[in-house]
Amino acid sequence: MLRYLIVFFLFISSFAYSQGNFEICGTITDIKGNTIPFASIYLKGTNISSMANDAGRYSLRIDTGHHTLLFRYVGYKEAERELYITSPDTINIILKPDVYELKAVMIGKHDDPSYAMIKKVMANRKYLRQIPSYSCEVYTKGVQKLVDAPKRLLGQDVKQTLNLDSNRRGIIYQSETKSKFYFNYPHVKEEMLASKVAGDKEGFSFNRALDLQVNLYQNLIQWKAWGNQSFVSPVADFAFNYYNFKLLGTSNIEGREIHKIEISPKHKYDPAFKGYLYLVGGSWRIYSVDLLLTRDARINFVDTLRISQQFRLVDNEYWLPSDITFKFSGRVLGFSFSGYFTGLYSNYVTNPAFGHDVFTDEILHIPNDVNKKDSEWWEENRPVPLSEEEDWNYAVKDSLEELQRSKAYVDSIQRVRNRFNPIKYTFAGYTINNFSKRSSWYFYPLNRTLFYNTTEGWGADLKMRYMRQFSFKRSLEFEPNARYSSNNKLLNLNAEITYRTDTLMHESFTIKGGSDFLDLNNRGTVNLFYNSLTSLFEGKNYLRQYKANFLSFSAQREITDGLMVTGGIEMARRFPIRNSANDSSFADFNRLYPGDNLFPASNAFSFETKLSYTYGQHYTRRPDGKIYEPARYPTLKLTYRKGIKGVINSAVDYDFASADLYQDKLKTGLMGYSSFYLSAGKFFSSKSLYFPDLRHFTGNQTAVYNPLFPNFHFLDYYSYATNNSYLEAHYEHNFAGAVLKKVPLLRRLNLEEIVGGAYLTQPLKDYKEVYIGIQRLIFRFDYGWSWVPGRPVQQAFRLFYGF
C-alpha cells in the first residue's frame, strides 16, 4: 500500500512540475556585445509581456508547453525564438540593427515621401478618439541617482545625509508600483495595487502610470515635472511649421511595412523633439518612437530627456502602448544626476463594461495596504528584473531602515540632525526632531525674528511651531509666539493650535488667542524683514499697527469633491497705538477716522464663513490625504462676514459679502499659461466698524516682494481700504520663453517672460497697474507702472528670490 502511495505522489509531483510556471531569463545585447536596456519581450499570441532592465536583463514566467517569444527594441530587427518549456531556462538574445531600405529617389527636401506619410497620420488623428475603452495592468519603476555631488550643502555632509558612497554617488530614489489602469476617452482612472519604496516600507510611491501617458496624437504634449513649456507633437496639425522630416527607409516586420522617419526641429530652439518615428504603413499608426528633448527646447530641471515608446497590436485591431521609458540627466547647484521612469502595459481588455462609478473626479486611488507586499511577492510579480545596483540598493536601504528603527540609531541620527547651525538658522530656521514620537519643533529663521520699525523700535518676534503626527489622517500643530519691542517695553504672547482630524476631507479645527501687535491691513501684507530694511536704510516705515487681545475659533471641511466650507468666530479687544506715518497717502483716511490712531479702543465680535467650489476638481486619494491636480475650471468663492453688536460689549455692527472667481495657470498652448482673479464685494450694512474691519487689499511698496498671484505690485498697503463696495481684477500671463527664445544672447538663459496688470476701484478712487517681468526658477524681476488719480505715473522695479 505504501509503495502505491509513493508512486501516486511521485506521479502527482511530476504532473504538477510538467504543468508548472517557469522563469525564462537572459540578457539582450547587440552584435557588439553591448547590452540593450529596456527592450520589450512578448509572449506571442497572448497579452503577456515584459521588459529588460537598464542592464539589458529580462525575466518572464511562462507555463509549460510550446511558446514563441518576440524580442523588440527601437531600431533593431525583431527577434523571434520558439521554445518548448519544461523547466527554467536562460536564453540570451542578440538583436541586430534593423535595415531600412530606401526605395524612392528624392530630388528635394519636400519631395521626401515622409511628408506624405506624416500627412496621412495627421489625417488619422481622429484615431485619438477611436482608441477603444480598455483596462490593463501597468508596472512602473522609477530610479533617480546622483553621479556627483558637493561635499557639503548648508553646512550638512551631503554624503551622510543622502546615504551616498565614498564618491558621493548612489541611488537617492527607487520605487515600483503595479496598478490597474482604466481608459475611456477622455477619462482615465488608476488604482494602485502594490507599491514599494526603497528604505521606506511605510511609504507610498509617487510613481504614477498617469504621468507616463504620452499621446502623440494630441497637438501639444506637456509634463508638469519638466517645466511650463508645451512641446509640439511630430504629427500635430501644424507639425510642418516646426519639424523637418526625412524617410530613412522601410522594413518588413511581421508582414507589415514599418517606415523609419527622422525628425528634427526646423529651428534650434523650437519646442520640438529630435529623433525617430516608426509608422505602420497602410493604417498609418505609430509603431514606436525614439525622441529626445534638450535644453535647446527649453526643458527645465533636466538637461536631456529621452523618450522611448513602443506600441503593440491588440485584438488584431488596435495599436496600444506596450511600454514607455523616460531617461533623463542634468546638473543643478553642483549636483549631477540621472535616472529613468519606465512603464510596462499588459493584460489589455478592450471595450469592457465599466460601471458608472469608475470614472469620477478621483483619478488615482492608493489604498492603505498597497505597501504591505513582501519581497517574495515582488519576486513573483515583478515583470522587469532589478539590476544589480537596484537589488543592492533595496537590500542596503531596507536593512538600513531596520537599523534606523533601533533606539540607539534613532538617537544618534537625531543628535546629528538636531545640531544647531547658525548659518542655516539665520536663513532657513532650526528644527528639533523627535523621531520616536513623530514630532518636531521648528524655530523660524533669524531674518524673520529680529525687526525694526518706528512704532516698536527694535524687537524680536520669536515664533516656533510644534508638529505631531498621530496617524495618516490626524495631526496636531501648535504655534506659540512671543513678541517684544524696545520702545514700549511690552511682551505680547499668543498661540495657535490646529488639529487636523481627517486629511482626506481636509477637516481641521483651529483655536488662536493671546495678545499681539497686528497689521492694520487685515490681509497682513507687510513683510517685517523688508519693512525693517526700508525703515533703517530709506527712512520709510510702511507698517501700521494696532494692539489686540483676541480669541478665535475656526473650522473647515470638504463637503464633497471640490466643495469646501470654512467658518469661524473672533472676539477681540482692540487698542490704537501711535503710528509714525510718513506717507501722505495714509492721510486719506484721516477724513474717515480723525486722528493718527484712526479708531478708539473697543471690543469686536465677528463671524465669517467661506464657501468655495471648483467644478471637476481631479485628485489623487492617498491614505495620508488628497492631492489635487491643477484645476481645469475656475474656482468660485463666496464670503460672508458679520460684525455683531452687543456680544461681549462688541461695538461693531456690519454685514459684508464678496464673490471671487479665479484660476491659476490656465494653459494657452505654446504661448505658456494665464492666471486671472476677479473679486467684487460690498458692505451691505456699515452702522459701526473700524479700520481693521474694512476690506483691505494685498498691497506692496517695497522693492523685494512676494509675487504670489494675485498680489498687487505697487499698491499702497492701506489707503484703498474701503467700507463700501469694490471691484478688483488681476491678470498675468507667463509666455514660458516663447518670446525671449528668439533673442540670441538670452535664449540660453531659459528665461520666462511675464506680463500682467491689475485694476481696483472703490467709491473714493481707482487704481491701475501694469508690469513686465522675467523669471528663472526661484528668481524673478519685474518692472511696472501704476496710475493713481491726481498723481504722476509711478514707475518701479520689484525683485523676488526664494521658494
PDB file of C-alpha atoms in Angstrom, residues 493-597:
ATOM      1  CA  LEU A 493       2.164  86.316  23.952  1.00  0.00           C
ATOM      2  CA  ASN A 494      -0.202  84.338  21.751  1.00  0.00           C
ATOM      3  CA  ALA A 495      -0.610  80.828  20.398  1.00  0.00           C
ATOM      4  CA  GLU A 496      -2.422  78.944  17.659  1.00  0.00           C
ATOM      5  CA  ILE A 497      -3.466  75.291  17.822  1.00  0.00           C
ATOM      6  CA  THR A 498      -4.667  73.393  14.744  1.00  0.00           C
ATOM      7  CA  TYR A 499      -5.965  69.856  14.998  1.00  0.00           C
ATOM      8  CA  ARG A 500      -6.355  68.036  11.673  1.00  0.00           C
ATOM      9  CA  THR A 501      -8.821  65.216  12.106  1.00  0.00           C
ATOM     10  CA  ASP A 502      -9.246  63.971   8.537  1.00  0.00           C
ATOM     11  CA  THR A 503      -6.782  64.897   5.802  1.00  0.00           C
ATOM     12  CA  LEU A 504      -8.908  63.133   3.178  1.00  0.00           C
ATOM     13  CA  MET A 505     -11.737  65.593   3.782  1.00  0.00           C
ATOM     14  CA  HIS A 506      -9.421  68.453   4.771  1.00  0.00           C
ATOM     15  CA  GLU A 507     -11.172  68.624   8.121  1.00  0.00           C
ATOM     16  CA  SER A 508      -9.458  70.736  10.777  1.00  0.00           C
ATOM     17  CA  PHE A 509     -10.172  72.891  13.823  1.00  0.00           C
ATOM     18  CA  THR A 510      -8.138  75.921  14.898  1.00  0.00           C
ATOM     19  CA  ILE A 511      -8.062  77.932  18.127  1.00  0.00           C
ATOM     20  CA  LYS A 512      -5.995  81.083  18.385  1.00  0.00           C
ATOM     21  CA  GLY A 513      -5.668  83.523  21.242  1.00  0.00           C
ATOM     22  CA  GLY A 514      -3.481  85.947  23.190  1.00  0.00           C
ATOM     23  CA  SER A 515      -2.176  89.445  22.591  1.00  0.00           C
ATOM     24  CA  ASP A 516      -0.148  90.874  19.737  1.00  0.00           C
ATOM     25  CA  PHE A 517       0.649  93.897  17.622  1.00  0.00           C
ATOM     26  CA  LEU A 518      -1.310  93.375  14.409  1.00  0.00           C
ATOM     27  CA  ASP A 519      -1.151  94.939  10.972  1.00  0.00           C
ATOM     28  CA  LEU A 520      -3.979  97.400  10.338  1.00  0.00           C
ATOM     29  CA  ASN A 521      -4.303  95.712   6.950  1.00  0.00           C
ATOM     30  CA  ASN A 522      -6.099  92.518   7.936  1.00  0.00           C
ATOM     31  CA  ARG A 523      -4.530  90.740   4.940  1.00  0.00           C
ATOM     32  CA  GLY A 524      -1.160  91.061   6.745  1.00  0.00           C
ATOM     33  CA  THR A 525       0.693  92.106   3.613  1.00  0.00           C
ATOM     34  CA  VAL A 526       3.677  93.958   5.126  1.00  0.00           C
ATOM     35  CA  ASN A 527       6.758  91.742   5.476  1.00  0.00           C
ATOM     36  CA  LEU A 528       8.585  92.503   8.763  1.00  0.00           C
ATOM     37  CA  PHE A 529      12.022  91.887   7.278  1.00  0.00           C
ATOM     38  CA  TYR A 530      11.518  94.063   4.200  1.00  0.00           C
ATOM     39  CA  ASN A 531       9.893  96.781   6.306  1.00  0.00           C
ATOM     40  CA  SER A 532      12.909  96.732   8.641  1.00  0.00           C
ATOM     41  CA  LEU A 533      15.236  97.326   5.692  1.00  0.00           C
ATOM     42  CA  THR A 534      13.204 100.250   4.338  1.00  0.00           C
ATOM     43  CA  SER A 535      12.870 101.753   7.834  1.00  0.00           C
ATOM     44  CA  LEU A 536      16.604 101.558   8.536  1.00  0.00           C
ATOM     45  CA  PHE A 537      18.051 102.444   5.144  1.00  0.00           C
ATOM     46  CA  GLU A 538      15.347 104.517   3.430  1.00  0.00           C
ATOM     47  CA  GLY A 539      13.650 106.117   6.428  1.00  0.00           C
ATOM     48  CA  LYS A 540      10.293 104.675   5.341  1.00  0.00           C
ATOM     49  CA  ASN A 541       8.213 102.715   7.834  1.00  0.00           C
ATOM     50  CA  TYR A 542       5.304 101.219   5.894  1.00  0.00           C
ATOM     51  CA  LEU A 543       3.890  99.127   8.733  1.00  0.00           C
ATOM     52  CA  ARG A 544       0.825 100.483  10.547  1.00  0.00           C
ATOM     53  CA  GLN A 545      -0.279  98.615  13.652  1.00  0.00           C
ATOM     54  CA  TYR A 546      -2.731  98.289  16.496  1.00  0.00           C
ATOM     55  CA  LYS A 547      -2.699  96.140  19.629  1.00  0.00           C
ATOM     56  CA  ALA A 548      -5.264  93.404  20.229  1.00  0.00           C
ATOM     57  CA  ASN A 549      -6.206  90.858  22.850  1.00  0.00           C
ATOM     58  CA  PHE A 550      -8.094  88.189  20.961  1.00  0.00           C
ATOM     59  CA  LEU A 551      -9.577  84.708  20.901  1.00  0.00           C
ATOM     60  CA  SER A 552     -10.815  82.978  17.753  1.00  0.00           C
ATOM     61  CA  PHE A 553     -12.097  79.601  16.644  1.00  0.00           C
ATOM     62  CA  SER A 554     -12.427  78.278  13.080  1.00  0.00           C
ATOM     63  CA  ALA A 555     -13.142  75.006  11.321  1.00  0.00           C
ATOM     64  CA  GLN A 556     -13.121  73.718   7.763  1.00  0.00           C
ATOM     65  CA  ARG A 557     -14.228  70.603   5.889  1.00  0.00           C
ATOM     66  CA  GLU A 558     -14.694  69.471   2.334  1.00  0.00           C
ATOM     67  CA  ILE A 559     -18.370  68.662   1.949  1.00  0.00           C
ATOM     68  CA  THR A 560     -18.000  66.877  -1.365  1.00  0.00           C
ATOM     69  CA  ASP A 561     -15.351  66.781  -4.094  1.00  0.00           C
ATOM     70  CA  GLY A 562     -14.296  70.351  -4.811  1.00  0.00           C
ATOM     71  CA  LEU A 563     -16.714  71.952  -2.311  1.00  0.00           C
ATOM     72  CA  MET A 564     -15.031  73.414   0.774  1.00  0.00           C
ATOM     73  CA  VAL A 565     -16.716  75.232   3.655  1.00  0.00           C
ATOM     74  CA  THR A 566     -14.912  77.278   6.304  1.00  0.00           C
ATOM     75  CA  GLY A 567     -16.355  79.138   9.257  1.00  0.00           C
ATOM     76  CA  GLY A 568     -15.191  80.888  12.409  1.00  0.00           C
ATOM     77  CA  ILE A 569     -15.771  83.470  15.122  1.00  0.00           C
ATOM     78  CA  GLU A 570     -13.431  86.019  16.693  1.00  0.00           C
ATOM     79  CA  MET A 571     -13.587  88.083  19.870  1.00  0.00           C
ATOM     80  CA  ALA A 572     -11.109  90.920  20.300  1.00  0.00           C
ATOM     81  CA  ARG A 573     -10.301  93.936  22.448  1.00  0.00           C
ATOM     82  CA  ARG A 574      -8.506  96.375  20.141  1.00  0.00           C
ATOM     83  CA  PHE A 575      -6.304  99.282  21.211  1.00  0.00           C
ATOM     84  CA  PRO A 576      -4.979 102.049  18.990  1.00  0.00           C
ATOM     85  CA  ILE A 577      -1.257 102.826  19.114  1.00  0.00           C
ATOM     86  CA  ARG A 578       0.585 105.804  17.738  1.00  0.00           C
ATOM     87  CA  ASN A 579       1.941 105.033  14.280  1.00  0.00           C
ATOM     88  CA  SER A 580       4.767 107.085  12.846  1.00  0.00           C
ATOM     89  CA  ALA A 581       3.216 107.799   9.465  1.00  0.00           C
ATOM     90  CA  ASN A 582       5.492 109.294   6.820  1.00  0.00           C
ATOM     91  CA  ASP A 583       3.466 108.514   3.735  1.00  0.00           C
ATOM     92  CA  SER A 584       0.983 111.231   2.755  1.00  0.00           C
ATOM     93  CA  SER A 585      -1.381 108.686   1.194  1.00  0.00           C
ATOM     94  CA  PHE A 586      -2.139 107.400   4.679  1.00  0.00           C
ATOM     95  CA  ALA A 587      -3.776 110.741   5.448  1.00  0.00           C
ATOM     96  CA  ASP A 588      -6.627 109.871   3.080  1.00  0.00           C
ATOM     97  CA  PHE A 589      -8.307 108.001   5.878  1.00  0.00           C
ATOM     98  CA  ASN A 590      -7.946 110.746   8.451  1.00  0.00           C
ATOM     99  CA  ARG A 591     -11.110 112.127   6.882  1.00  0.00           C
ATOM    100  CA  LEU A 592     -12.928 108.910   7.826  1.00  0.00           C
ATOM    101  CA  TYR A 593     -11.251 108.329  11.173  1.00  0.00           C
ATOM    102  CA  PRO A 594      -9.852 111.571  12.609  1.00  0.00           C
ATOM    103  CA  GLY A 595      -6.514 111.404  14.428  1.00  0.00           C
ATOM    104  CA  ASP A 596      -3.356 109.430  13.885  1.00  0.00           C
ATOM    105  CA  ASN A 597      -4.731 106.379  15.720  1.00  0.00           C
TER     106      ASN A 597
END
